[in-house]
Tab-separated table of C-alpha atoms in Angstrom:
chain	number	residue	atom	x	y	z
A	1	UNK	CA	110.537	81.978	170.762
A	2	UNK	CA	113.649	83.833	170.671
A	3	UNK	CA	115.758	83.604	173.844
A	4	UNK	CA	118.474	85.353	175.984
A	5	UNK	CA	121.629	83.355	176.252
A	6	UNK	CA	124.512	83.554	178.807
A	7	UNK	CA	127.759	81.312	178.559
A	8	UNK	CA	129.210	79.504	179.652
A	9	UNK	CA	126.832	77.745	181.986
A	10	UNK	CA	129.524	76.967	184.563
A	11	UNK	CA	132.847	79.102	185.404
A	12	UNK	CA	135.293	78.326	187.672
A	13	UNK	CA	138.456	80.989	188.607
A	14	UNK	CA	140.720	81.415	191.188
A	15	UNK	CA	140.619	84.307	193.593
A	16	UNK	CA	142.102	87.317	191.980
A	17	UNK	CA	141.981	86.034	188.393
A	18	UNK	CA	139.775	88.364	185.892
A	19	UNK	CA	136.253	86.903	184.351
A	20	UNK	CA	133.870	87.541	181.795
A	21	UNK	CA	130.357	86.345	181.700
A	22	UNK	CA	128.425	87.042	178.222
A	23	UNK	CA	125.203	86.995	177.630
A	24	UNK	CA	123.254	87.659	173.961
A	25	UNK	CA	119.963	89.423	174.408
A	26	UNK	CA	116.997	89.034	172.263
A	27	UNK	CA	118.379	90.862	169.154
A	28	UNK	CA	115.535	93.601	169.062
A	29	UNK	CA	115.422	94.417	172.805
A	30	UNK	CA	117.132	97.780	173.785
A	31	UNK	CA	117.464	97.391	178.098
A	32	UNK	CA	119.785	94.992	179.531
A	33	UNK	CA	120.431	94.172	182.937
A	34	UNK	CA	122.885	91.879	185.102
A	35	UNK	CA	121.382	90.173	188.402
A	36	UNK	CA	123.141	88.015	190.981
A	37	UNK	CA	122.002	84.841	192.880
A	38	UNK	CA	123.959	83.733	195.824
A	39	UNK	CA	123.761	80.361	196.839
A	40	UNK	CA	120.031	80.187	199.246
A	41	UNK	CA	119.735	84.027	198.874
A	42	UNK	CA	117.437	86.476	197.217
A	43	UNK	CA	117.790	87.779	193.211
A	44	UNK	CA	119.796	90.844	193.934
A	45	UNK	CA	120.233	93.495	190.928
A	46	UNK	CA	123.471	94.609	189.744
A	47	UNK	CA	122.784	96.836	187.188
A	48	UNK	CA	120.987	98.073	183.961
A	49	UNK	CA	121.963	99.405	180.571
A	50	UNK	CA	121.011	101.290	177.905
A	51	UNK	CA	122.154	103.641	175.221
A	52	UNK	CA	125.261	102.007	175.418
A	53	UNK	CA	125.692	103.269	178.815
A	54	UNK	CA	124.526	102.533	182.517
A	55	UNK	CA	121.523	103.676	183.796
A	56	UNK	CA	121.549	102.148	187.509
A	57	UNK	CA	123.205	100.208	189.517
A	58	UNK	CA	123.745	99.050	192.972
A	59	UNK	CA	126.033	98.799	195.812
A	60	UNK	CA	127.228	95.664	194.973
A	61	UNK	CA	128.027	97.437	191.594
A	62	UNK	CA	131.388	98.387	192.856
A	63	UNK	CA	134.672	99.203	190.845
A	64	UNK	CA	135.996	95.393	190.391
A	65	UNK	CA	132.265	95.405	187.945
A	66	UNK	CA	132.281	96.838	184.204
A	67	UNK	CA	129.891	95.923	181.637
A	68	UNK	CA	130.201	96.466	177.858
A	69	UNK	CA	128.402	95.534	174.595
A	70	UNK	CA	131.393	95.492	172.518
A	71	UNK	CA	129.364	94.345	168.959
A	72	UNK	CA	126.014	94.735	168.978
A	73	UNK	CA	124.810	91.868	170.026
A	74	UNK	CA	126.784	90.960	173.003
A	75	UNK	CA	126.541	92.139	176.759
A	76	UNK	CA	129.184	91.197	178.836
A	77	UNK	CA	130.050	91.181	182.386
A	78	UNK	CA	133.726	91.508	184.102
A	79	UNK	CA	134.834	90.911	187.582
A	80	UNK	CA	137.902	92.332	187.665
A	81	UNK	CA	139.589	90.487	190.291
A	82	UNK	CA	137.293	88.292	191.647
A	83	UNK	CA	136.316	87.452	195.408
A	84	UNK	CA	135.403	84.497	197.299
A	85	UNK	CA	132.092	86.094	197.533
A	86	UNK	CA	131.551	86.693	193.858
A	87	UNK	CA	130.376	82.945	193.805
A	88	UNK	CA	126.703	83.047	192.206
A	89	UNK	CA	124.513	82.677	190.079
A	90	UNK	CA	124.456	85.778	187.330
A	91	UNK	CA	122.014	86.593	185.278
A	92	UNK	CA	121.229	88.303	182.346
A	93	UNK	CA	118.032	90.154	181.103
A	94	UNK	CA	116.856	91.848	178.125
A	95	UNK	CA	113.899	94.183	177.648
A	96	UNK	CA	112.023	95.386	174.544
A	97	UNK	CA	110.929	98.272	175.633
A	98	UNK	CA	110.373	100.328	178.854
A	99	UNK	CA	107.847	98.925	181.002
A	100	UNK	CA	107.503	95.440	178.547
A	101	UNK	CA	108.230	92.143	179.896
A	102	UNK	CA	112.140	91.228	181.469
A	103	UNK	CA	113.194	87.826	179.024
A	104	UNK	CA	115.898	86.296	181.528
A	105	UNK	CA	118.889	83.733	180.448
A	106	UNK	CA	119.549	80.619	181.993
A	107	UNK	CA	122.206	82.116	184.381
A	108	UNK	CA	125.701	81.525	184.453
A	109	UNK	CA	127.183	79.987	187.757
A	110	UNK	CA	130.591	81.782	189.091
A	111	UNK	CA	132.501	79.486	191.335
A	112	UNK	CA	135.401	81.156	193.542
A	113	UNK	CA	138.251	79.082	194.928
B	1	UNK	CA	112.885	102.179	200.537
B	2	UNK	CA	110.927	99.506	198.662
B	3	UNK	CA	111.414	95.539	199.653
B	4	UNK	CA	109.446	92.381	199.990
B	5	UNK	CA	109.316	90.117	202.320
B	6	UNK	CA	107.785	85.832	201.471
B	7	UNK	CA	106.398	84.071	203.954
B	8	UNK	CA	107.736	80.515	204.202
B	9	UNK	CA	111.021	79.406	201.963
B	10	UNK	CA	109.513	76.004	201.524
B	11	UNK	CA	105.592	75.366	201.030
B	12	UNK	CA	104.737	71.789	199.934
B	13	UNK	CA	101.088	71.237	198.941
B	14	UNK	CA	99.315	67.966	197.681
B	15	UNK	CA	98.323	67.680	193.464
B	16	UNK	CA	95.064	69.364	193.396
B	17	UNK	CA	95.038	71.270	196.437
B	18	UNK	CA	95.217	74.981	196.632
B	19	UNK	CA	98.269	76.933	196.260
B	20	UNK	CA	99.212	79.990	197.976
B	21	UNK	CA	102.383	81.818	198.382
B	22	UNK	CA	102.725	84.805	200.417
B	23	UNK	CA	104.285	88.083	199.398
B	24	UNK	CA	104.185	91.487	201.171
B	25	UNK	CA	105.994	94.285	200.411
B	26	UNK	CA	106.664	97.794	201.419
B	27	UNK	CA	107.292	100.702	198.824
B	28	UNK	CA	107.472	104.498	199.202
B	29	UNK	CA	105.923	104.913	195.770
B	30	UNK	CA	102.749	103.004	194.042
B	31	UNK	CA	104.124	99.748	193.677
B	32	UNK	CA	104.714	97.614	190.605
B	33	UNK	CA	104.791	94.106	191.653
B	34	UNK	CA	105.768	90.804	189.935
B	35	UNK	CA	105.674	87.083	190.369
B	36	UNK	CA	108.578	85.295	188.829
B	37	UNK	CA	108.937	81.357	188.524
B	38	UNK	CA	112.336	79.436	188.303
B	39	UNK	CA	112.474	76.219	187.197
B	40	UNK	CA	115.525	73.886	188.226
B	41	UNK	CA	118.610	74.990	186.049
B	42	UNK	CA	117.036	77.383	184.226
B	43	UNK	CA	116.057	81.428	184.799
B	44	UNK	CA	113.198	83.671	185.723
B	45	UNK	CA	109.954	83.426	184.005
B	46	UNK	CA	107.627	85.972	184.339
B	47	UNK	CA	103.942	84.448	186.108
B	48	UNK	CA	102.166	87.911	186.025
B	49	UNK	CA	102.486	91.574	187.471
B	50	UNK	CA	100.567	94.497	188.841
B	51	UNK	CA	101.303	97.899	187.548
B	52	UNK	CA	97.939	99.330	187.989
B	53	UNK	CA	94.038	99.123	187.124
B	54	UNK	CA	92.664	95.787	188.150
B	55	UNK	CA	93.788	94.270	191.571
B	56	UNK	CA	93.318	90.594	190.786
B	57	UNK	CA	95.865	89.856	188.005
B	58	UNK	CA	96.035	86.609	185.981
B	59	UNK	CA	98.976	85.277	184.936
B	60	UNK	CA	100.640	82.149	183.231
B	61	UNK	CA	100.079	78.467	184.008
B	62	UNK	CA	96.727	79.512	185.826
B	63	UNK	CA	98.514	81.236	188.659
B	64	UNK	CA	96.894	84.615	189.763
B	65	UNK	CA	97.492	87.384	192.261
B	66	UNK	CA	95.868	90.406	194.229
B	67	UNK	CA	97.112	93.564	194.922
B	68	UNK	CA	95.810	94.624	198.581
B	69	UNK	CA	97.183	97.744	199.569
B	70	UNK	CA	95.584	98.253	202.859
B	71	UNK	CA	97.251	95.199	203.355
B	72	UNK	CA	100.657	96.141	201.088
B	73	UNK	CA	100.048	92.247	200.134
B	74	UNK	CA	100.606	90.506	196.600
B	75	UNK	CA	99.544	86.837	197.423
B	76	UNK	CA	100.279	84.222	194.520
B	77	UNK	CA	97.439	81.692	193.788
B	78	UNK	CA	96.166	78.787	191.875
B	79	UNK	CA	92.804	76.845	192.523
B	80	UNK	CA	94.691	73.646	191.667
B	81	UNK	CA	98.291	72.393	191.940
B	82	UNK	CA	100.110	70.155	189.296
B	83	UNK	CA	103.395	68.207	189.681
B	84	UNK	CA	104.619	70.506	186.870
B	85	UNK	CA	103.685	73.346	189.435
B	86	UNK	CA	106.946	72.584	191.343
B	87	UNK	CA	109.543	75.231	191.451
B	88	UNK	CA	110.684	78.551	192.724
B	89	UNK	CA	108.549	81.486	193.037
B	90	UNK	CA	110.012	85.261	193.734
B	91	UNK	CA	108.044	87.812	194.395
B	92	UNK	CA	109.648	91.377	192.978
B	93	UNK	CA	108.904	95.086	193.145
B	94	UNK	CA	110.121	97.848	190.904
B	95	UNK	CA	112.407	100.004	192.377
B	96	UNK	CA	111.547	102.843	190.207
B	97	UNK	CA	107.460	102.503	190.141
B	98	UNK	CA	108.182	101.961	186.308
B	99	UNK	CA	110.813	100.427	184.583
B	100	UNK	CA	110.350	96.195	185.010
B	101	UNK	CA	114.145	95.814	185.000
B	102	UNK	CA	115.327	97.284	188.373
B	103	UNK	CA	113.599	95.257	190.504
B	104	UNK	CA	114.388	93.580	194.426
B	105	UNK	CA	113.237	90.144	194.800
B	106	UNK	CA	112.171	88.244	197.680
B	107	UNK	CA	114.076	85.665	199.017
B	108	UNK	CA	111.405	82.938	197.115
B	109	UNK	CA	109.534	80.351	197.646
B	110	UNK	CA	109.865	76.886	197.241
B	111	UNK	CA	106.914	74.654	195.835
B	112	UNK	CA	106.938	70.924	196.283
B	113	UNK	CA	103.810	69.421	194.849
B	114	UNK	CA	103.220	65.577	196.227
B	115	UNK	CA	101.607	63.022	194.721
C-alpha cells in the first residue's frame, strides 16, 4: 500500500540554525498538510496545501514557517530560525481528494539545543 | 470554536475486557469527528469517522464509535481488547465541518492492554 514518507526520522539543530523537514506524499494525492506533536501534548495543525499554494493555517504558522513542493513530488517544511520550542514531532499528511481519508508519515522528530 | 476534550491520558484494561475511550467535543458547526490510532514510532492511522448518516460507526481492528449529540460525545469502543490493541488513540474534529485535513486533536489516550 503506497505510503507517505518524511525524512529524516531524527533532526537535531542548534537554536537559530535553518531546517528542512521533507516529506513525499502518496504520488496521486492532491492535499497536503504539516502537523506538530510536542513532547506529552495534543496533534496540533500547522497548515494545509493545495494548488501549489496554502489554504490554512494556524497561529503557530508564523513567519519563521514556509512550505514548498519544489518538484512534484516533494513537500517540504522550513523553520527558518528555529526555537527551543520548535522541538516535536512533525508530521506530514496527504489526501486524495476532499473529504477522503488523511494517509499520515511516520513523523519526523525536531530536537532544539 | 470547535475542540475536544479525552477523558483519562492513560486507560489500562485486561485482554478481553471491554474497551472504552472517552471523547467529547464541542463544535459551532455539525461536527465531523475521527478516531486516530498511533502506534509506537510510527504515525496516525485512521480507526473510523463520523461525517453524517448513521451514529454508530465501525471502524478498523473492530473498534467502533457513536455520535451522541445531545451528549456532543464520540466514545471509542471494542467488545474485546487484544495485546495488539495497545497504543495511542486521538480523538479529532474537523475544523471546517468538511475537509478531513484541518483537524484539532485531543490530547489522546493511552491504551495498555495486560495480560
Amino acid at each position: 500500500e503506497p505510503e507517505v514518507t518524511q525524512t529524516p526520522s531524527h533532526q537535531v539543530t542548534q537554536m537559530g540554525q535553518e531546517v528542512i523537514l521533507r516529506c513525499v506524499p502518496i504520488s496521486n494525492h492532491l492535499y497536503f498538510y504539516w502537523y506538530r506533536q510536542i513532547l506529552g501534548q495534543k496533534v496540533e495543525f500547522l497548515v494545509s496545501f493545495y494548488n501549489n499554494e496554502i489554504s490554512e493555517k494556524s497561529e503557530i504558522f508564523d513567519d519563521q514557517f514556509s512550505v514548498e513542493r519544489p518538484d512534484g513530488s516533494n513537500f517540504t517544511l522550513k523553520i527558518r530560525s528555529t526555537k527551543l520550542e520548535d522541538s516535536a514531532m512533525y508530521f506530514c499528511a496527504s489526501e486524495g481528494s476532499y473529504n477522503s481519508p488523511l494517509h499520515f508519515g511516520n513523523g519526523t522528530r525536531l530536537t532544539v539545543t | 470554536a470547535q475542540s475536544v476534550t479525552q477523558l483519562g491520558s492513560h486507560v489500562s484494561v485486561s485482554e478481553g475486557a471491554l474497551v472504552l475511550l472517552r471523547c467529547n467535543y464541542s463544535s459551532s458547526v455539525p461536527p465531523y469527528l475521527f478516531w486516530y490510532v498511533q502506534y509506537p514510532n510510527q504515525g496516525l492511522q485512521l480507526l473510523l469517522k463520523y461525517t453524517t448518516g448513521a451514529t454508530l460507526v465501525k471502524g478498523i481492528n473492530g473498534f467502533e464509535a457513536e455520535f451522541k449529540k445531545s451528549e456532543t460525545s464520540f466514545h471509542l469502543t471494542k467488545p474485546s481488547a487484544h495485546m495488539s490493541d495497545a497504543a495511542e488513540y486521538f480523538c479529532a474534529v474537523s475544523l471546517n465541518g468538511g475537509s478531513q485535513g484541518n483537524l484539532i486533536f485531543g490530547k489522546g489516550t493511552k491504551l495498555s492492554v495486560k495480560p
